[in-house]
GROMACS .gro file of C-alpha atoms in nm:
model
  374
    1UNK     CA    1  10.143  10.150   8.008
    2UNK     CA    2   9.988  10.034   8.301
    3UNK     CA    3  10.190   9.698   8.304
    4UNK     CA    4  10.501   9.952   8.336
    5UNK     CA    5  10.365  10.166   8.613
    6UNK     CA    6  10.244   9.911   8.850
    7UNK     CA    7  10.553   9.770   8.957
    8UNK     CA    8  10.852   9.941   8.884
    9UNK     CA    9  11.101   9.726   9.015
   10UNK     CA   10  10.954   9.430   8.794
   11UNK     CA   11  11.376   9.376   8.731
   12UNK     CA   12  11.419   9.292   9.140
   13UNK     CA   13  11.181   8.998   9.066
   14UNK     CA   14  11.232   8.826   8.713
   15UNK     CA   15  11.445   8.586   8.948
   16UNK     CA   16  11.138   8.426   9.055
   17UNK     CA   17  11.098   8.279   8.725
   18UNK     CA   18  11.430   8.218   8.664
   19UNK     CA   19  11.421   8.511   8.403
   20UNK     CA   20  11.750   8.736   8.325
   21UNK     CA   21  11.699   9.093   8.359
   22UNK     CA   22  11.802   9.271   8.025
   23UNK     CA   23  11.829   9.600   8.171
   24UNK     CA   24  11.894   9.780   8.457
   25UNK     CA   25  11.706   9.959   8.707
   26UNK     CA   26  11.819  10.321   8.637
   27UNK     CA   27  11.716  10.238   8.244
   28UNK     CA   28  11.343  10.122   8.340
   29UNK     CA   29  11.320  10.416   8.548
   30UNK     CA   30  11.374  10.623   8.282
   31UNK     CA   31  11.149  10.478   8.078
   32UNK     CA   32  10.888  10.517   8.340
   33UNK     CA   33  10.943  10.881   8.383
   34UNK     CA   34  10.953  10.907   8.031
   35UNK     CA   35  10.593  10.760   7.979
   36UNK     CA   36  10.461  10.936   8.313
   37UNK     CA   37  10.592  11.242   8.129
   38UNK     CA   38  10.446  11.225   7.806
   39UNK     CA   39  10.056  11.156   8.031
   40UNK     CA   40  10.113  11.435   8.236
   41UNK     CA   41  10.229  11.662   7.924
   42UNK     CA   42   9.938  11.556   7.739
   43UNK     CA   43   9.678  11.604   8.013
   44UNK     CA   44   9.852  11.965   7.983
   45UNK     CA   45   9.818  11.989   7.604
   46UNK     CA   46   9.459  11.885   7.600
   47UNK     CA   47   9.391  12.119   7.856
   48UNK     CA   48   9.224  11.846   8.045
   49UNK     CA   49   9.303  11.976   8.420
   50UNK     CA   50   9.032  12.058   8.631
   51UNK     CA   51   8.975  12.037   8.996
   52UNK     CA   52   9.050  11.680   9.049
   53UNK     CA   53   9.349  11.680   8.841
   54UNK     CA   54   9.488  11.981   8.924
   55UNK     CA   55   9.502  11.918   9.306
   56UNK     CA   56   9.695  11.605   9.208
   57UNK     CA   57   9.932  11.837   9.019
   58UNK     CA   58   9.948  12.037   9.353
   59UNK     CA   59   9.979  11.713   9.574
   60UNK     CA   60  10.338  11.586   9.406
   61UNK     CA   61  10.425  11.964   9.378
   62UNK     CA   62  10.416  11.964   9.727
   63UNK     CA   63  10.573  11.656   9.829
   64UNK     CA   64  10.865  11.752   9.576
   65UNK     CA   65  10.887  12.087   9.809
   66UNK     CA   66  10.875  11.894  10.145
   67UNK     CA   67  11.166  11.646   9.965
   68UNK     CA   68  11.414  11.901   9.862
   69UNK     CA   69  11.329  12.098  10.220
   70UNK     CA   70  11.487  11.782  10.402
   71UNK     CA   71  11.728  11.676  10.165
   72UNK     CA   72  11.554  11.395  10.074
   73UNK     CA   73  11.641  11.188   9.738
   74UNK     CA   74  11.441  11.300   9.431
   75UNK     CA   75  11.457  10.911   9.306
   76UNK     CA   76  11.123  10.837   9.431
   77UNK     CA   77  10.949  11.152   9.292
   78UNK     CA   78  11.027  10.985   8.995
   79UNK     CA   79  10.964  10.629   9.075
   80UNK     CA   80  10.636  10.638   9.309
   81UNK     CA   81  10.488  10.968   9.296
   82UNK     CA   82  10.516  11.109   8.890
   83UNK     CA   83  10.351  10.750   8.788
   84UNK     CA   84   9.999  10.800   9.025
   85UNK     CA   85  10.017  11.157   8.920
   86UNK     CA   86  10.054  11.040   8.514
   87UNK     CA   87   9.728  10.753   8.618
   88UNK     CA   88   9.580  11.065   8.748
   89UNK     CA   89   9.601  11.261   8.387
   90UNK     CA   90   9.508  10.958   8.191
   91UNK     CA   91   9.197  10.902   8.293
   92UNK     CA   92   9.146  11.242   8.306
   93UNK     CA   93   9.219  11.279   7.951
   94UNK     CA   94   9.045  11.022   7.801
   95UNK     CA   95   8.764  10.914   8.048
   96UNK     CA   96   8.509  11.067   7.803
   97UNK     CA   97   8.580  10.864   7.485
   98UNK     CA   98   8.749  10.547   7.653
   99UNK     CA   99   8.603  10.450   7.971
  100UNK     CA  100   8.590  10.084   7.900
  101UNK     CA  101   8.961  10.079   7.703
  102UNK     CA  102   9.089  10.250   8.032
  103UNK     CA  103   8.916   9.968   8.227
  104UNK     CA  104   9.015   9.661   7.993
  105UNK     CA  105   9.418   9.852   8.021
  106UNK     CA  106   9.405   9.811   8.386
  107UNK     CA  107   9.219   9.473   8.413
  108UNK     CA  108   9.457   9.344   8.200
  109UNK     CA  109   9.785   9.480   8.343
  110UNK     CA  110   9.654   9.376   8.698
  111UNK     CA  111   9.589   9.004   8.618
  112UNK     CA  112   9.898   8.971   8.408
  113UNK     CA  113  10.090   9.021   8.802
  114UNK     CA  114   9.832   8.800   8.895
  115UNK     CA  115   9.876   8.511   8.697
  116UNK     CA  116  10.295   8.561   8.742
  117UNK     CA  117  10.203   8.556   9.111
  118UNK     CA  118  10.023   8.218   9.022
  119UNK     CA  119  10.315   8.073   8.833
  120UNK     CA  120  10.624   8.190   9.094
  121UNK     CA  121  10.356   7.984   9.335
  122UNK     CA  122  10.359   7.664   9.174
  123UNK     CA  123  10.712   7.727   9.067
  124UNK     CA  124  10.804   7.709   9.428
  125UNK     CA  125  10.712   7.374   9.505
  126UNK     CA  126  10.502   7.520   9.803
  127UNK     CA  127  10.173   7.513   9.771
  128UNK     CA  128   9.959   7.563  10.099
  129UNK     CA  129   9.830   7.826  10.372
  130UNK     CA  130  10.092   8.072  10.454
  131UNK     CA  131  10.324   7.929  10.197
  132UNK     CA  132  10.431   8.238  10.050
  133UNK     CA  133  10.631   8.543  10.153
  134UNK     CA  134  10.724   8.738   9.851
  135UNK     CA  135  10.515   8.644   9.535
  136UNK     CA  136  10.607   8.738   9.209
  137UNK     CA  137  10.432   9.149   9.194
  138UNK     CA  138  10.591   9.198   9.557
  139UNK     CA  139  10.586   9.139   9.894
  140UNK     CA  140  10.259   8.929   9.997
  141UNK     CA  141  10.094   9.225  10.212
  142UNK     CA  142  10.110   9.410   9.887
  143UNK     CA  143   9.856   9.152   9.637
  144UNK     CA  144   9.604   9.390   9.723
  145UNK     CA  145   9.739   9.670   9.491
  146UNK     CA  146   9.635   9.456   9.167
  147UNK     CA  147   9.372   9.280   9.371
  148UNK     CA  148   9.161   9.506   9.431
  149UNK     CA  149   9.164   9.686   9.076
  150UNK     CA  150   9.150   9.401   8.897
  151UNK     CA  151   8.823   9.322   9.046
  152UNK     CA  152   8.669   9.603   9.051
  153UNK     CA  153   8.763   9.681   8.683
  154UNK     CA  154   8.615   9.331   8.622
  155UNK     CA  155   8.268   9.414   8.793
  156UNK     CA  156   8.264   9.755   8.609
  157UNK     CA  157   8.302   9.607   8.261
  158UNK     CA  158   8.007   9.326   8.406
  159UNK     CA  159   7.806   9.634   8.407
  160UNK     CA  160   7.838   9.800   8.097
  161UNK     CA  161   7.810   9.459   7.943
  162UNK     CA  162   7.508   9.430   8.106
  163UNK     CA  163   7.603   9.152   8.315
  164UNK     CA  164   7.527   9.084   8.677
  165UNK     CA  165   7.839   8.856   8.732
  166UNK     CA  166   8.100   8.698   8.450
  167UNK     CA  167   8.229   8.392   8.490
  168UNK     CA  168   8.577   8.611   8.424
  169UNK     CA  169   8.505   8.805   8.739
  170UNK     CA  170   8.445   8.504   8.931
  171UNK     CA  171   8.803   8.336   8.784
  172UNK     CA  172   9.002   8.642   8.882
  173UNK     CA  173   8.811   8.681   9.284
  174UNK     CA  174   8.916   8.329   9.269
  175UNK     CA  175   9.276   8.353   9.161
  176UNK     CA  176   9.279   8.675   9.415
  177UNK     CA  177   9.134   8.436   9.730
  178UNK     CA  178   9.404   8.136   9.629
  179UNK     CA  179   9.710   8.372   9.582
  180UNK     CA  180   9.615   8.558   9.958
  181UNK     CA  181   9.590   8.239  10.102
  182UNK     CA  182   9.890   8.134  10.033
  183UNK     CA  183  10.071   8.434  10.081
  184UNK     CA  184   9.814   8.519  10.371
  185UNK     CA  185   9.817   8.877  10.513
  186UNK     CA  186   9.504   8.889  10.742
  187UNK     CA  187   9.406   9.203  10.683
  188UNK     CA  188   9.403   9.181  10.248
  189UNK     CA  189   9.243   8.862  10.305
  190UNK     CA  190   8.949   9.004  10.527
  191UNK     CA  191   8.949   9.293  10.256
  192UNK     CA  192   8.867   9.032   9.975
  193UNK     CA  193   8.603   8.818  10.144
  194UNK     CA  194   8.422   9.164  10.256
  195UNK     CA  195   8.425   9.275   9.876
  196UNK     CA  196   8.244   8.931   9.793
  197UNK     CA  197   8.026   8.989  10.088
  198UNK     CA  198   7.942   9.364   9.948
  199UNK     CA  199   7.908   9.242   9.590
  200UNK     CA  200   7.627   8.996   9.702
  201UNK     CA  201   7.461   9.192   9.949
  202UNK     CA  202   7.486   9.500   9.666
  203UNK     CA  203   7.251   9.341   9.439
  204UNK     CA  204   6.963   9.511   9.620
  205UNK     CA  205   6.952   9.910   9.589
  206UNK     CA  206   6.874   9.964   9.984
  207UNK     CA  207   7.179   9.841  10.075
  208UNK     CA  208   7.377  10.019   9.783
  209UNK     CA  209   7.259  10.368   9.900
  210UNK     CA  210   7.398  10.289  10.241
  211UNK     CA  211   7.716  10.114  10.184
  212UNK     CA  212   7.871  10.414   9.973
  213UNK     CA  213   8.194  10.635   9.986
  214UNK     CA  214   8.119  10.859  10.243
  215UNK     CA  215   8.020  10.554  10.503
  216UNK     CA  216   8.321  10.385  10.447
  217UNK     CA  217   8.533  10.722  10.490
  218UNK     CA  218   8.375  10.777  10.806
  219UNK     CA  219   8.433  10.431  10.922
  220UNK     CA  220   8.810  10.475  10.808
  221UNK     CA  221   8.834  10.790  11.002
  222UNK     CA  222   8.645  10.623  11.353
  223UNK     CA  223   8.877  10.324  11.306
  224UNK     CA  224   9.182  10.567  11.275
  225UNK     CA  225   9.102  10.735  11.580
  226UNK     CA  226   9.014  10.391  11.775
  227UNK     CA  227   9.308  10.164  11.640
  228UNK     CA  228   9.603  10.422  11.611
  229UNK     CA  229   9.556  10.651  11.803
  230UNK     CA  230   9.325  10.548  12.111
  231UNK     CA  231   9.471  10.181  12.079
  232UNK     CA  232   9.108  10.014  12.208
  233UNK     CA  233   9.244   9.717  12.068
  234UNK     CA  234   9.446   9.647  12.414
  235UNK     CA  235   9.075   9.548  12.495
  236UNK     CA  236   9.083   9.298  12.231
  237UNK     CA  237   9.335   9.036  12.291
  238UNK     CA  238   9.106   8.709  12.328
  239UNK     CA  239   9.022   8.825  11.925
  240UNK     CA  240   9.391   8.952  11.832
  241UNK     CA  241   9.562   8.687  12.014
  242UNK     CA  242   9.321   8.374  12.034
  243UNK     CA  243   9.116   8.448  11.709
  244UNK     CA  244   9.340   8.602  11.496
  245UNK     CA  245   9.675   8.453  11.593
  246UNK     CA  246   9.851   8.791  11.585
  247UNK     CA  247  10.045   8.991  11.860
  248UNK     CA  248   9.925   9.273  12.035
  249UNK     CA  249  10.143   9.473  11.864
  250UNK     CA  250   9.930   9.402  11.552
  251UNK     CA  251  10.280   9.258  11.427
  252UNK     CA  252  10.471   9.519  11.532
  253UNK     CA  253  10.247   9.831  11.361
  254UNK     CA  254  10.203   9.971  11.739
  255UNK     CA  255  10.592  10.069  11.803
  256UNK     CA  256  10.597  10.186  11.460
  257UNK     CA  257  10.310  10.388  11.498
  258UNK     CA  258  10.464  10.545  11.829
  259UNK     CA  259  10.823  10.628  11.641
  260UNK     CA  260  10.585  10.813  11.360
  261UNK     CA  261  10.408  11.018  11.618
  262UNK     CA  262  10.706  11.138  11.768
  263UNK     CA  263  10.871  11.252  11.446
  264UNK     CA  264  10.543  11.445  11.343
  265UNK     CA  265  10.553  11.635  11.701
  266UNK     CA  266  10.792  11.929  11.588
  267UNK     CA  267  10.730  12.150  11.215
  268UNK     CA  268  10.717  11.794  11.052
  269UNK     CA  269  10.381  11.790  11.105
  270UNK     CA  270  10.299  12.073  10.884
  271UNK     CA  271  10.570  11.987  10.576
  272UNK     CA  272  10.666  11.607  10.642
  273UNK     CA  273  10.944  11.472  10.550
  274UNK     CA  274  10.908  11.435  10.147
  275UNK     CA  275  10.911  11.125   9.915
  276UNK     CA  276  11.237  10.968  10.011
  277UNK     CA  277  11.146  10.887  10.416
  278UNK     CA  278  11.037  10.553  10.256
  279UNK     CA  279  11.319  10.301  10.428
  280UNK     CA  280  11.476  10.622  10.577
  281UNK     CA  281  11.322  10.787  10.855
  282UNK     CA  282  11.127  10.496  11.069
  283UNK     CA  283  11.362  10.303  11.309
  284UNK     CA  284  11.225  10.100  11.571
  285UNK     CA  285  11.487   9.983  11.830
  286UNK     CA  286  11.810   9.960  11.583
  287UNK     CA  287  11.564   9.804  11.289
  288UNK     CA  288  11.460  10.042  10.988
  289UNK     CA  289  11.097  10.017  10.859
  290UNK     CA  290  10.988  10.089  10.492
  291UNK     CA  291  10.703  10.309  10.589
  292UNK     CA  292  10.396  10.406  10.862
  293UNK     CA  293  10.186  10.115  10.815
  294UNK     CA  294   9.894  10.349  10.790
  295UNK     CA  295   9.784  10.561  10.509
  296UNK     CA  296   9.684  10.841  10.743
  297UNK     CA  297  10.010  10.867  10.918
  298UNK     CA  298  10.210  10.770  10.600
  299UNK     CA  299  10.047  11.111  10.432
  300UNK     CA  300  10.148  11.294  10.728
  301UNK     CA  301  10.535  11.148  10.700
  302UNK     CA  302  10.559  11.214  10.307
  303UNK     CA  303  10.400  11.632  10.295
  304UNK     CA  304  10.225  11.716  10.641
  305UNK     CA  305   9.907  11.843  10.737
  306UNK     CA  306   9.903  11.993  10.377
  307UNK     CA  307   9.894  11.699  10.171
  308UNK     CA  308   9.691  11.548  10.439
  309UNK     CA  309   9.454  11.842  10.320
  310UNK     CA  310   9.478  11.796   9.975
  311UNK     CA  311   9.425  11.457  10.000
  312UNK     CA  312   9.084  11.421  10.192
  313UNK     CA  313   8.998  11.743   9.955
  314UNK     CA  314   9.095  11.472   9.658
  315UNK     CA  315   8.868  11.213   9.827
  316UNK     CA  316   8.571  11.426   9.925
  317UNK     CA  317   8.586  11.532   9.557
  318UNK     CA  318   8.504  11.180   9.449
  319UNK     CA  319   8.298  11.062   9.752
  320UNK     CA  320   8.045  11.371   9.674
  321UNK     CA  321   7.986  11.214   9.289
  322UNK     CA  322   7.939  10.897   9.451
  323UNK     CA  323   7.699  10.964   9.720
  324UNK     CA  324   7.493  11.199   9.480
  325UNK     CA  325   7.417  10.812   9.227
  326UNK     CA  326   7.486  10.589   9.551
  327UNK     CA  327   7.159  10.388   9.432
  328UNK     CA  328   7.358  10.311   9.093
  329UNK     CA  329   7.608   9.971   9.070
  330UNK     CA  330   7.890  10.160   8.929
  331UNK     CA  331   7.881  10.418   9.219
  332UNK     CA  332   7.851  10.060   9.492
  333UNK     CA  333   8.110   9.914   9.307
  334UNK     CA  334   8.351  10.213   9.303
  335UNK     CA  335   8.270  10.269   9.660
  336UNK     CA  336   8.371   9.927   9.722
  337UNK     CA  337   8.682   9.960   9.568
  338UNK     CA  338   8.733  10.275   9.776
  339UNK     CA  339   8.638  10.084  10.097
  340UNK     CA  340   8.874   9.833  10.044
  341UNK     CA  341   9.162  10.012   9.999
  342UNK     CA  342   9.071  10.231  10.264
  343UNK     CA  343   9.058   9.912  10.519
  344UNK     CA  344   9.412   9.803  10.387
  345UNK     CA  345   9.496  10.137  10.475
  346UNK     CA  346   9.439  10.083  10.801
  347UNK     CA  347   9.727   9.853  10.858
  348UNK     CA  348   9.961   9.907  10.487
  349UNK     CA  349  10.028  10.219  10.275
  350UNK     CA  350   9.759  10.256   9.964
  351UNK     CA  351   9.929  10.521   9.765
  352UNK     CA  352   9.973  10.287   9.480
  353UNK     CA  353   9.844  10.291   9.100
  354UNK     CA  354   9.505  10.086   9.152
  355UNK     CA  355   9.372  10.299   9.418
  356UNK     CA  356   9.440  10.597   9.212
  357UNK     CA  357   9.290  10.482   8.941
  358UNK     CA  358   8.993  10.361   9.148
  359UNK     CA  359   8.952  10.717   9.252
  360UNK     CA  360   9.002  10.879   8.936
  361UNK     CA  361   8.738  10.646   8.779
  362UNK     CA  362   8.520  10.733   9.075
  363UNK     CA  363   8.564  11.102   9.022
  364UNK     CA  364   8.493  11.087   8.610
  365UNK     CA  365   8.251  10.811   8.592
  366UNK     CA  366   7.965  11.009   8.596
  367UNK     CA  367   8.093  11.343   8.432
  368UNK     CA  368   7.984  11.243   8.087
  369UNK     CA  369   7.627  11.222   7.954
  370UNK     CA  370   7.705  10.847   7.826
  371UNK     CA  371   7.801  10.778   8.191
  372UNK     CA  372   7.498  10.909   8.356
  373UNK     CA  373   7.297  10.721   8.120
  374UNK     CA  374   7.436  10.424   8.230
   0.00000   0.00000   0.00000
């Protein structure tokens, strides 16, 4: 199930490996609204909404109203939205009775991209640093969506196997570091080596009690403020320019970011502009852009300041489970997770399957008695 909701346009890319597609795209979206259907309806039918769930329900209800309000196609409702709200209801449902089946489901779904990644790679005859532009799962800035998860499902089933570190965890951090190399987007890559530097450093409880969900929320909300919208990085070009190697326009995220605040300055910024201003509403100069390039401002563009509300609700929701068993290494290594996708953020859109299922695991980890235990 997972395989089918992480990357529903898996028929744009078979071409990398010289594979036909046997159906076409309006078929396999069917099928995934079909499936995302049957998890939300079951969630329903097991009565299994609560809180969490339920503002999730609220979340796409709302972005469905904010769609229709600007005429926006429904497509994506369907495509990107119904499929994090169906991850959503899964875990919910069955978080109790299979934590580590829901783990093993995502772990392997996520390295199953990875290891396609890994053969488009060598398939291409070009194997090196910045080698790669599109890779097998997507474009290369987007690796961290199965990344991450994949990782941090790995380290989660470590602990409940009562290991420190499997030699499977190391493989797939491995696989991760290669395939971000060569398809190299600074800002995953920095992700990645920070989650190795966390995992080490985690190993002793002082630092796990400080490095937890609500630090690295209120880093991602000081580094909103600082990059995006005080821009203190015009301070910074010997490091953006002469370290880095990137433009002061942080590769063009600046204009975008300027083109976003002016279309939230009217009633946008209260409903937003629905599902569908994906590759519709951003145009820079005569050039259209796929989205925000920042999760903040992305949530703002898709349902306003009330999904923006919603969402941190969502978060705070999990963070407060966390920070209560921040000394525990599932809470640090959920909190990782968290961080990580929160840094991408920064820079790419996160609303994606992994960091949903991050956060729903984050959320119900600890709401069993077998979970507290552990």
């Amino acid at each position: 199930m997972f395989l089918l909701f992480l990357k529903p346009t898996v028929g744009h890319t078979l071409e990398f490996l010289g594979l036909p597609c046997l159906f076409s795209p309006d078929t396999y979206y069917a099928l995934l609204a079909a499936v995302a259907f049957a998890c939300v309806g079951g969630c329903l039918w097991r009565r299994s909404v609560d809180a969490f769930s339920g503002l999730m329900m609220v979340a796409v209800a709302w972005i469905a109203v904010a769609t229709l309000k600007n005429g926006g196609e429904t497509v994506r409702l369907f495509t990107d939205w119904l499929p994090l709200l169906a991850t959503v209801c899964l875990v919910s449902t069955l978080h109790r009775d299979y934590q580590r089946e829901l783990l093993s489901a995502m772990f392997f779904a996520c390295v199953f991209y990875l290891i396609l990644n890994l053969v488009g790679i060598f398939q291409s005859g070009d194997i090196g640093f910045k080698s790669q532009v599109y890779l097998f799962f997507e474009v290369k800035t987007a690796t961290f969506r199965i990344a991450i998860p994949a990782i941090i499902c790995s380290l989660l089933l470590d602990h409940l196997d009562g290991k420190k570190l499997s030699v499977s965890t190391v493989t797939v951090y491995g696989l991760c570091l290669f395939e971000m190399t060569a398809g190299f987007a600074a800002t995953s890559l920095a992700t990645l080596l920070l989650l190795g530097v966390f995992v080490a450093v985690g190993q002793c409880t002082p630092v796990r009690k400080v490095l937890n969900a609500a630090t690295f929320l209120g880093a991602d909300l000081l580094a909103f403020l600082a990059v995006v919208v005080l821009r203190v990085q015009n301070h910074l070009g010997w490091l953006i320019e002469g370290v880095l190697g990137k433009t002061m326009s942080l590769s063009g995220r600046i204009p975008i970011w300027d083109v976003v605040f002016q279309l939230l300055s009217n009633g946008h910024f209260f409903w937003g502009y629905g599902a569908s201003y994906i590759w519709n509403a951003i145009v820079v100069g005569s050039s259209p852009y796929m989205h925000a390039h920042n999760d903040i401002l992305s949530i703002f563009m898709t349902g306003g300041l009330v999904l923006a509300m919603i969402a941190l609700a969502m978060f705070l929701l999990a963070a407060r489970r966390l920070y209560r068993t921040r000394s525990l290494m599932p809470s640090f290594v959920l909190s990782c997770g968290l961080g990580c996708f929160l840094l991408e953020g920064l820079f790419e859109i996160t609303s994606c399957i992994g960091f949903f299922f991050v956060l729903a695991m984050a959320y119900y980890w600890f709401s069993s008695s077998r979970s507290r235990r552990a």
